[in-house]
CSV table of C-alpha atoms and ligand atoms in Angstrom, one decimal:
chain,number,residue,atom,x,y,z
G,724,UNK,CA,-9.0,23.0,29.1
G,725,UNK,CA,-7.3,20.2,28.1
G,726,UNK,CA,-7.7,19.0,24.5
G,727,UNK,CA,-7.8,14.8,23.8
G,728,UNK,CA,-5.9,12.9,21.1
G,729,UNK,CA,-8.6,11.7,19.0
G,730,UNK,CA,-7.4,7.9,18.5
G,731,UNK,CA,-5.4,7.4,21.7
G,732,UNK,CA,-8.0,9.5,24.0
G,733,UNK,CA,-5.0,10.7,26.8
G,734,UNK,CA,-4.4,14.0,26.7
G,735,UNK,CA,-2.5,15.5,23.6
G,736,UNK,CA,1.6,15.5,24.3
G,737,UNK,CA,4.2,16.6,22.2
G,738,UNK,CA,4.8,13.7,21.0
G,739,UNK,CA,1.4,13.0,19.5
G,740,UNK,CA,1.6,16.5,17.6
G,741,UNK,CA,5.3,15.3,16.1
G,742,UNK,CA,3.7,11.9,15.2
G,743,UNK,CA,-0.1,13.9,14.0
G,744,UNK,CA,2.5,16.1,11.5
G,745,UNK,CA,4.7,12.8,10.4
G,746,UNK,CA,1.5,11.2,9.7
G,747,UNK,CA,-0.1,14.1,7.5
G,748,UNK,CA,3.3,14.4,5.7
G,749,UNK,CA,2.9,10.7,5.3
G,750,UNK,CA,-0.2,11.0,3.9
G,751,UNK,CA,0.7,13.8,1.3
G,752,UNK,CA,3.5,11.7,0.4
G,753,UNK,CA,1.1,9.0,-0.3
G,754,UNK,CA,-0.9,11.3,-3.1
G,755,UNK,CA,2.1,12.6,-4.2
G,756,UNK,CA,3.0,9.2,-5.3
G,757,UNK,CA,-0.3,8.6,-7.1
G,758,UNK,CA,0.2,11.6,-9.1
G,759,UNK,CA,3.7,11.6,-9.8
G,760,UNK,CA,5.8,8.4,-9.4
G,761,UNK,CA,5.1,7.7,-13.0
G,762,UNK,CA,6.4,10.5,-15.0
G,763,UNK,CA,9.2,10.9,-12.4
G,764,UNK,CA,10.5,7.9,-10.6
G,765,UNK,CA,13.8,9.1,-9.3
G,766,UNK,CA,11.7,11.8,-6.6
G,767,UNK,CA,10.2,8.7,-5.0
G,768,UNK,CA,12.7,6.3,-5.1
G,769,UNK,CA,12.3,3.8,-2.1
G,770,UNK,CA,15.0,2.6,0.5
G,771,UNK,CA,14.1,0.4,3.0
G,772,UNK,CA,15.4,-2.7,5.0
G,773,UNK,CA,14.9,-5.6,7.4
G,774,UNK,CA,17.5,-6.8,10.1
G,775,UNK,CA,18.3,-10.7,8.9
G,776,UNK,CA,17.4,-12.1,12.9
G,777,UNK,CA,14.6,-14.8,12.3
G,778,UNK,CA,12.3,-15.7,9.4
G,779,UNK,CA,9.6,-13.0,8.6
G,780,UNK,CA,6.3,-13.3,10.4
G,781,UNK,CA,2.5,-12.2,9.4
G,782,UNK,CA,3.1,-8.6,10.6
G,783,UNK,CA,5.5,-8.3,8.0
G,784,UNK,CA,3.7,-9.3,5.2
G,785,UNK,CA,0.8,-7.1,6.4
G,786,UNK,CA,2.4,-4.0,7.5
G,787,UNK,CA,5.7,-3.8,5.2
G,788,UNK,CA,6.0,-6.7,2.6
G,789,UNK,CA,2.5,-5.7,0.7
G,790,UNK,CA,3.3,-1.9,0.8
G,791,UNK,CA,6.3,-2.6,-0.7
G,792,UNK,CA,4.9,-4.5,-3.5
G,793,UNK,CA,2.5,-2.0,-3.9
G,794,UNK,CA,4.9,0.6,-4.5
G,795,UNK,CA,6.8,-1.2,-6.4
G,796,UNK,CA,3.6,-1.7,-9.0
G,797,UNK,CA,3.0,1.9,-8.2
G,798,UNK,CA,6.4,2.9,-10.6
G,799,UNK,CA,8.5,3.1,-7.9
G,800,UNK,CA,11.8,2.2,-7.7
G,801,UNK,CA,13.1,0.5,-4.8
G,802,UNK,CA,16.1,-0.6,-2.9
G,803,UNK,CA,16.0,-3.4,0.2
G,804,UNK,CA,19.0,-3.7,2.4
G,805,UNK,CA,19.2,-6.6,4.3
G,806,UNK,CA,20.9,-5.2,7.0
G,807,UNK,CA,23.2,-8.0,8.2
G,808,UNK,CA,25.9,-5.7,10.2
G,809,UNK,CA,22.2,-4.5,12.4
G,810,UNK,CA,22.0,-7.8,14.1
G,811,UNK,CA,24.7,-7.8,16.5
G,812,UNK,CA,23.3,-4.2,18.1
G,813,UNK,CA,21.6,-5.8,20.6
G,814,UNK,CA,22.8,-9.4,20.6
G,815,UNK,CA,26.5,-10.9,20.9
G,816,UNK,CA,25.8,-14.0,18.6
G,817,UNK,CA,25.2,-13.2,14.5
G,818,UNK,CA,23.2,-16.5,14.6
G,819,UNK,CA,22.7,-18.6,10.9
G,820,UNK,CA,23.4,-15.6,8.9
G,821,UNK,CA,23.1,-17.4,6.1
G,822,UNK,CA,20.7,-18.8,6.6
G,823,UNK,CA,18.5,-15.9,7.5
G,824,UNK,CA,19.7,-13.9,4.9
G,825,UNK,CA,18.4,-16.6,2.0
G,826,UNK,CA,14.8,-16.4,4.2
G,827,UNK,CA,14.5,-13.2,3.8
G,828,UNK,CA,15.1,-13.1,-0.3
G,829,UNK,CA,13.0,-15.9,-0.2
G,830,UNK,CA,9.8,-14.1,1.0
G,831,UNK,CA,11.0,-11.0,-1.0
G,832,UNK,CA,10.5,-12.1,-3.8
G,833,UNK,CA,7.3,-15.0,-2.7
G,834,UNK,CA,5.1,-11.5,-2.3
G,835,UNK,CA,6.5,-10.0,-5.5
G,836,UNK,CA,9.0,-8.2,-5.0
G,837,UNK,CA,10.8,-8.4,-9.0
G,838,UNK,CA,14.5,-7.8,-9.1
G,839,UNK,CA,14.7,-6.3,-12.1
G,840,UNK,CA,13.1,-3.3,-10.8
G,841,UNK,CA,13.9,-4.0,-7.5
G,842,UNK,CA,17.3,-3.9,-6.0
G,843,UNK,CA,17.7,-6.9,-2.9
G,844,UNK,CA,21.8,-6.1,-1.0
G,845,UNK,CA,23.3,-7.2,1.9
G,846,UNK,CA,24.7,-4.2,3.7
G,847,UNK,CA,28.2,-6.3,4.1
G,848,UNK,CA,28.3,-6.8,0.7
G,849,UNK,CA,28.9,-2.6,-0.1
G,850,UNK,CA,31.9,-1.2,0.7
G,851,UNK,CA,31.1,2.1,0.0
G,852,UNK,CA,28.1,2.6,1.9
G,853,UNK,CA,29.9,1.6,4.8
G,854,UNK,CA,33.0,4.5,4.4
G,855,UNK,CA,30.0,7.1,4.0
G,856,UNK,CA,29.5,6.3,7.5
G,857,UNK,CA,32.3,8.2,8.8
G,858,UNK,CA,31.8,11.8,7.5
G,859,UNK,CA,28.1,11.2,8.9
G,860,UNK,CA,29.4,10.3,11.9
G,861,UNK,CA,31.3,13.6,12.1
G,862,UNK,CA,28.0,15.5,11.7
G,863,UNK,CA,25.9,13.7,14.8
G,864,UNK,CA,26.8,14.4,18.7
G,865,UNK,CA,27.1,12.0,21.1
G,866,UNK,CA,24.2,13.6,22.7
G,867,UNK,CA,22.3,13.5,20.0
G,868,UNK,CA,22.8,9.6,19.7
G,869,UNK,CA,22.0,9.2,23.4
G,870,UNK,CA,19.0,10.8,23.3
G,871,UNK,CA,17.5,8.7,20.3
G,872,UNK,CA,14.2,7.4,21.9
G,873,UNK,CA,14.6,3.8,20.1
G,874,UNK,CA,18.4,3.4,21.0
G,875,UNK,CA,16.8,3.5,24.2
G,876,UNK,CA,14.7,1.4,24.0
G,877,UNK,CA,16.6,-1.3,22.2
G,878,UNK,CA,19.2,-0.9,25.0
G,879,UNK,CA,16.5,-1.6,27.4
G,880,UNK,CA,15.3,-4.2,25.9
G,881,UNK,CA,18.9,-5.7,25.8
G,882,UNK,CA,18.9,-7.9,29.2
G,883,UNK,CA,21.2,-5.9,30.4
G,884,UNK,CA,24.0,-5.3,27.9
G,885,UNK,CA,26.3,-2.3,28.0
G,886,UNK,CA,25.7,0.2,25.5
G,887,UNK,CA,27.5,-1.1,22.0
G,888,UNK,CA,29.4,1.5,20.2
G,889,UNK,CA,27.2,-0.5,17.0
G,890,UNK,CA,24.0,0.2,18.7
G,891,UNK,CA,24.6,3.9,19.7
G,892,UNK,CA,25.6,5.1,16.2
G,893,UNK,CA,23.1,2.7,14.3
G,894,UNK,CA,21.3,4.9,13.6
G,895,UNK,CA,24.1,6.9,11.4
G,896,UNK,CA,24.5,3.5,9.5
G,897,UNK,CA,21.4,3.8,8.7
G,898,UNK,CA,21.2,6.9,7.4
G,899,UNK,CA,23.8,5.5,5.1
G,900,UNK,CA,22.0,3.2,4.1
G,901,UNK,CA,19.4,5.7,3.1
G,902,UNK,CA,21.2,8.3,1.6
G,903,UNK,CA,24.1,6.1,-0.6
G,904,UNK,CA,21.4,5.5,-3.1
G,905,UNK,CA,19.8,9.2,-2.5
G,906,UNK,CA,16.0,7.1,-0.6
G,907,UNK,CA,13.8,9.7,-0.7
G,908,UNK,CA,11.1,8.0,0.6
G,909,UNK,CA,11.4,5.0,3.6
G,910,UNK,CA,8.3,3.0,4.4
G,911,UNK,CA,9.1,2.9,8.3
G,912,UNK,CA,6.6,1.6,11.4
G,913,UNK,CA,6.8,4.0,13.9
G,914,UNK,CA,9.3,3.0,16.0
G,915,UNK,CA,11.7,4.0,13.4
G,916,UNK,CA,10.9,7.6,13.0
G,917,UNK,CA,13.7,9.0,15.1
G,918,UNK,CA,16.3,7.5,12.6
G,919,UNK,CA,14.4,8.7,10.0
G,920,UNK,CA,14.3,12.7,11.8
G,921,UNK,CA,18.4,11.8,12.3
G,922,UNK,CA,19.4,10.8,8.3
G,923,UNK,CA,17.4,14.3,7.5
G,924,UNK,CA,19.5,16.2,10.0
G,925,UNK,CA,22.7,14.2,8.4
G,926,UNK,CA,21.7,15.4,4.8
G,927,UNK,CA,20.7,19.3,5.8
G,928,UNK,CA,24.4,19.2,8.0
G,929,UNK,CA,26.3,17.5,4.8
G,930,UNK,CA,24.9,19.9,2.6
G,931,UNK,CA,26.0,22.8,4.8
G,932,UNK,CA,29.3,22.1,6.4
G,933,UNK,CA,30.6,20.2,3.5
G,934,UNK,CA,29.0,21.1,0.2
G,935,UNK,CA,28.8,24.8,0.4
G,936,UNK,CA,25.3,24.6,0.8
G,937,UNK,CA,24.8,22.5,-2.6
G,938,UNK,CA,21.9,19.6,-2.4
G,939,UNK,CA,24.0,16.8,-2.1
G,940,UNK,CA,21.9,14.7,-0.4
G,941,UNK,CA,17.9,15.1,-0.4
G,942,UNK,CA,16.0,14.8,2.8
G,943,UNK,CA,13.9,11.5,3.0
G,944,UNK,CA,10.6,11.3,3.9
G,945,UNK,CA,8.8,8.8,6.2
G,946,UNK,CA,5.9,6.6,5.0
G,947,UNK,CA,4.1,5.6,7.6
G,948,UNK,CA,2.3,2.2,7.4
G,949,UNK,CA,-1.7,2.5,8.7
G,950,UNK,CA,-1.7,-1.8,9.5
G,951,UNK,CA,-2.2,-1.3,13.2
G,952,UNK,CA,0.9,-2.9,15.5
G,953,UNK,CA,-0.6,-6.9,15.2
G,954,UNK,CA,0.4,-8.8,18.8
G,955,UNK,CA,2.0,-12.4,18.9
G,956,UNK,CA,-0.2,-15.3,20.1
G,957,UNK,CA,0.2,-14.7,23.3
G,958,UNK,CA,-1.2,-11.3,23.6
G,959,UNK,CA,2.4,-9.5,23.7
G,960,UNK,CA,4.3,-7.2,21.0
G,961,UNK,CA,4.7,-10.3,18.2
G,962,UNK,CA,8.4,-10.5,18.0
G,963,UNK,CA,10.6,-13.3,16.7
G,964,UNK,CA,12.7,-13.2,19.5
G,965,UNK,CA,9.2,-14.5,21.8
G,966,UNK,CA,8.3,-17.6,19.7
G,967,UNK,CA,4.7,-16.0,19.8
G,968,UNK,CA,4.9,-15.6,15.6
G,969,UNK,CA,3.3,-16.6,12.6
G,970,UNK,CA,6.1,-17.5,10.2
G,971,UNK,CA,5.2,-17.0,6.2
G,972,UNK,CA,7.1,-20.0,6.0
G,973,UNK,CA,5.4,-22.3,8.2
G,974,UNK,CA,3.0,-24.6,6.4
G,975,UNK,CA,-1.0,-24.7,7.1
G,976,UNK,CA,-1.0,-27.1,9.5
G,977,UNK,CA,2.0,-25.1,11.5
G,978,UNK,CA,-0.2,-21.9,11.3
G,979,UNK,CA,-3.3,-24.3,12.8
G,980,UNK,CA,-1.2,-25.2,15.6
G,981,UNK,CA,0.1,-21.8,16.4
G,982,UNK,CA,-3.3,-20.2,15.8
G,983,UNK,CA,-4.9,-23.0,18.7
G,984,UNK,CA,-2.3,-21.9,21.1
G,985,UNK,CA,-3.3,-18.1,20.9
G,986,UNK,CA,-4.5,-16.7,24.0
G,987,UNK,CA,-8.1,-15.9,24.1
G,988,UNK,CA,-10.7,-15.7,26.8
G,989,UNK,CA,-13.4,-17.7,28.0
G,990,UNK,CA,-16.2,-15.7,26.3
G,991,UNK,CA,-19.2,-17.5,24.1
G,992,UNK,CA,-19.9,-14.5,22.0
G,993,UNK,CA,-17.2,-13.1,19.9
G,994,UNK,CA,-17.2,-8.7,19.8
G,995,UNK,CA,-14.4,-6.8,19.1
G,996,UNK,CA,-13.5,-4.7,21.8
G,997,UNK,CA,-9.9,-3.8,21.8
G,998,UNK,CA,-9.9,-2.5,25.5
G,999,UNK,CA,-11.4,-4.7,27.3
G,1000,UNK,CA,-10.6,-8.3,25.2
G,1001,UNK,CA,-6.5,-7.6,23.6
G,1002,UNK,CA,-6.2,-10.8,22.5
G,1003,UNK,CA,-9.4,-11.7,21.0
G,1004,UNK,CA,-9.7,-8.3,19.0
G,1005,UNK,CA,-5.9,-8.8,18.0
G,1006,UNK,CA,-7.5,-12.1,16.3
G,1007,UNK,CA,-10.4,-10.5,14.5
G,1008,UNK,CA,-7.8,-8.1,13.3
G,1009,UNK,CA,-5.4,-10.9,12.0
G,1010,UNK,CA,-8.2,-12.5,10.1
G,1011,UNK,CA,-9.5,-8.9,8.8
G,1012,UNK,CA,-6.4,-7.7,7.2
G,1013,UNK,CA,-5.9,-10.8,5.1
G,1014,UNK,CA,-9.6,-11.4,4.0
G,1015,UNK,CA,-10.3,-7.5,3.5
G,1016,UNK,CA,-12.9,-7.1,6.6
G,1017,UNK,CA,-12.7,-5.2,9.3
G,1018,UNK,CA,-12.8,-6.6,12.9
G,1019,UNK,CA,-16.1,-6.0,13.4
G,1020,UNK,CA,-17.6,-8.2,10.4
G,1021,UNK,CA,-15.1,-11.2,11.2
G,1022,UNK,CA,-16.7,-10.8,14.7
G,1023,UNK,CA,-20.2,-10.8,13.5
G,1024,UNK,CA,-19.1,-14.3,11.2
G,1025,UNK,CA,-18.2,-16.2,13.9
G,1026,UNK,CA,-21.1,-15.0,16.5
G,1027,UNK,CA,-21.6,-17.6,19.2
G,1028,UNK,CA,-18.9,-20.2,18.3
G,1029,UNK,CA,-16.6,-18.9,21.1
G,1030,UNK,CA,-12.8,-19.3,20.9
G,1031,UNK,CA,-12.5,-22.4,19.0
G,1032,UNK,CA,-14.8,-20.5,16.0
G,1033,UNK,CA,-12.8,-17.4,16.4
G,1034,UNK,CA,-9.7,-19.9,15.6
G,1035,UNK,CA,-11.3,-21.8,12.6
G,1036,UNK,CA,-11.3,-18.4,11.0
G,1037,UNK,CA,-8.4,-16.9,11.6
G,1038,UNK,CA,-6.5,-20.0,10.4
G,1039,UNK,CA,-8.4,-20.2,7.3
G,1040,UNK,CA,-8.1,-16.4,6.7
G,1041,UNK,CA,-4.0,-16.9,7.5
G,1042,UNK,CA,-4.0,-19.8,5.5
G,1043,UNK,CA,-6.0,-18.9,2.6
G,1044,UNK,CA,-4.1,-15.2,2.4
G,1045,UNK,CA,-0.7,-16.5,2.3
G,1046,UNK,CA,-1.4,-19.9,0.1
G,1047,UNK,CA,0.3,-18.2,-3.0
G,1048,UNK,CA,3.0,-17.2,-1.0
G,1049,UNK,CA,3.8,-20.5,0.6
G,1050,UNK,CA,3.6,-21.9,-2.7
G,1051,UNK,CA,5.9,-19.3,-4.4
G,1052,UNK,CA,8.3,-20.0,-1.8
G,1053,UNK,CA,8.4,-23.5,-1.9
G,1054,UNK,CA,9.1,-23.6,-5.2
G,1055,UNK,CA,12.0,-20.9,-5.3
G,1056,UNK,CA,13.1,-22.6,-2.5
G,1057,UNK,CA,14.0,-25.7,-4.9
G,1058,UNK,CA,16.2,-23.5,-6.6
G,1059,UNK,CA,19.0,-21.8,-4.4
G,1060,UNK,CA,21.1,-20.9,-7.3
G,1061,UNK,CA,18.6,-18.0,-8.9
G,1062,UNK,CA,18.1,-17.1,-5.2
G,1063,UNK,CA,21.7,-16.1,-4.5
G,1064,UNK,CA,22.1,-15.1,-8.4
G,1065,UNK,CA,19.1,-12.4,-7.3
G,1066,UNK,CA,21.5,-11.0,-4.4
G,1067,UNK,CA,24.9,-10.8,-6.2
G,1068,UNK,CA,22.6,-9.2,-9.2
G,1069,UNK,CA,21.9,-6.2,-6.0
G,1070,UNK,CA,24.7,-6.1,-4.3
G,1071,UNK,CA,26.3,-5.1,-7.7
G,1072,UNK,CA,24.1,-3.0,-8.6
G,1073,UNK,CA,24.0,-1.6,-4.8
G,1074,UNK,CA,28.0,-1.1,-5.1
G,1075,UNK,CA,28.0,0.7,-8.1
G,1076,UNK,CA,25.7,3.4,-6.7
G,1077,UNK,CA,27.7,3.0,-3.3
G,1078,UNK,CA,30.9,4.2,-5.0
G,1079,UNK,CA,29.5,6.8,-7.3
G,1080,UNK,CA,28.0,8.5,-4.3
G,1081,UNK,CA,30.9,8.1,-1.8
G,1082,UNK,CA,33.1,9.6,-5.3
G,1083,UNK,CA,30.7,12.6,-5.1
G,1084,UNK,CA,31.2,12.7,-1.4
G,1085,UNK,CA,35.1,12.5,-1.4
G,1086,UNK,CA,34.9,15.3,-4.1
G,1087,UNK,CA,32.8,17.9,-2.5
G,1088,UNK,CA,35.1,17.0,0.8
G,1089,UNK,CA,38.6,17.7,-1.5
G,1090,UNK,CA,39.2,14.2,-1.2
G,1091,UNK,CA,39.8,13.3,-4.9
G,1092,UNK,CA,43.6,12.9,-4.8
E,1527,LIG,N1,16.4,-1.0,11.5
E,1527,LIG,C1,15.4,-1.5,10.6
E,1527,LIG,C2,14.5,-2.5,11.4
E,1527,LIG,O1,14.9,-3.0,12.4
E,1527,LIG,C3,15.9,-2.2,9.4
E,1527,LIG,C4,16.7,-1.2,8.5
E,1527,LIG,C5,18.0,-1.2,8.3
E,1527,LIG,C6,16.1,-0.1,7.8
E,1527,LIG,N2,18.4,-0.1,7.5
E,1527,LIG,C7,17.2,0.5,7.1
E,1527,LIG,C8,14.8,0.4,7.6
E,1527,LIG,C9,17.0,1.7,6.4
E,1527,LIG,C10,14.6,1.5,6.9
E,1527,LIG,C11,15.7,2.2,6.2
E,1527,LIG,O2,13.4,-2.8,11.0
């Protein structure tokens, strides 16, 4: 007999069981935090990033940007990299840098992100993290790199490029970037739970080879976001890279337009049914996570009034959900000075746990001439 996944209804594959067991451990993580974070901080503190590419769409306010600021209110203490060395993995041109890089503080701290309790680098900016990239890389095989399912993809992705040295070992950067400021937990999407499965072999084979088997480093554990994946506008994976995006910082008239170009079909009656109508239940999805409903009830609102009804709502839902964002941001935005004062603020604070980790390293190595 064979047994069906419950949500994806194929039949049940490896794969599914490692994701099933990331997701329950995700989920016990979750309580854990409830219960704990409080009284002990430093067990759950936080580590996790964005690649500085393009400015941040609806997807990640939903999926990552919220979560974050819900930790954050939660007791946790966090660390964002902005991972500026990431961008040229899969791309030959760094792009305005710059730039993108102020975009992204921006909408950190528009959803409430507060750097005083949280810590906003550039990866560039820290030395240190960047040296603790070499022992890791002594503990990974080349195999193992080549095997990573979402180097893989990436590559594929790629148009074509040869396989970087940067993108194959990425994934060993990032585990630097997890473990210089000992992450113990990463609020990851899916796609990113091989890296995660690598930075926990990198801490159990630091431990071993080099430490005598003394917890150096503590193995981080994934939290797993439940925002389903959101599509772009035109019914594919919503990626900056395909113009098919929502941008936080568009303006309401900007998220109108993009909203009236989104693919739809010709159907009077608005249901939500995922299978058969992608881009219309993608819609009622969109609206739902901002105003709190699910899919079904925004389908119910807007009944009979076809496409054009489907859009009214979901660009006042967008619109409406991210107005004290926008306005946030455009006010920081008038003052570039306290943004850039928030990122040297990090990356000092970064550096200084960057070097007193890589001092423990270089110790435990015989290194401390
Ligand atoms: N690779 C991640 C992404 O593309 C960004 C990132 C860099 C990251 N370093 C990280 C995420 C460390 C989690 C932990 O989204």
């Amino acid at each position: 007999m064979t047994t069906t996944h419950p949500t994806t209804s194929h039949p049940v594959t490896a794969d599914d069981r490692t994701l099933d067991a990331a997701v329950e451990r995700s989920n016990v993580l979750d309580r854990l935090i409830d219960e704990q974070a409080a009284a002990h901080p430093e067990r759950f503190r936080v580590l996790t990033g964005d690649r500085p590419t393009g400015p941040l769409h609806v997807g990640h306010h939903l999926a990552s940007l919220r979560n974050r600021v819900r930790l954050q209110q939660r007791g946790v203490e966090t660390f964002v990299v902005i991972a500026d060395y990431q961008v040229v993995t899969d791309r030959d041109a760094i792009g305005d840098i710059g730039e993108n890089v102020h975009g992204l503080v921006l909408d950190y701290l528009a959803a409430g992100l507060d750097p005083e309790r949280t810590t906003i680098f550039t990866h560039s900016a820290v030395p240190a993290l960047g040296q603790l990239v070499l022992p890791f890389l002594s503990l990974v095989t080349d195999g193992e790199l080549r095997r990573n399912p979402t180097v893989k993809d990436e590559l594929a992705l790629s148009g074509g490029r040869p396989l970087s040295g940067l993108l194959l070992t990425y994934p060993v950067h990032q585990a630097a970037d997890i473990l210089f400021c000992h992450g113990r937990v990463v609020p990851v999407g899916r796609d990113q739970l091989p890296h995660l499965e690598l930075t926990r072999q990198v801490a159990r084979r630091f431990n071993a080879r080099y430490a005598g088997g003394q917890p150096v480093f503590a193995e981080p554990e994934a939290l797993l976001s439940d925002v389903p994946l959101l599509l772009g506008t035109d019914g594919t994976k919503m990626s900056k890279s395909r113009g098919n995006t929502i941008n936080l910082r568009d303006t309401a008239d900007e998220t109108a337009d993009r909203v009236r170009a989104a693919r739809t079909d010709g159907e009077r009656r608005i249901t939500y049914e995922p299978a058969r109508r992608p881009e219309v239940a993608n819609l009622l999805r969109l609206a739902g996570l901002f105003t709190g409903e699910s899919p079904q009830t925004v389908a119910e609102r807007v009944g009979d009034s076809g496409a054009s009804g489907l859009k009214r709502v979901v660009t006042e839902a967008v619109n409406d959900g991210l107005a004290g964002h926008r306005a946030r941001r455009r006010q920081l935005a008038g003052d570039p000075a306290s943004v850039t004062a928030v990122l040297h603020e990090g990356n000092r604070r970064a550096n200084e746990v960057a070097e007193r980790t890589l001092a423990t390293v270089r110790a435990v190595m015989g290194m401390a001439y």
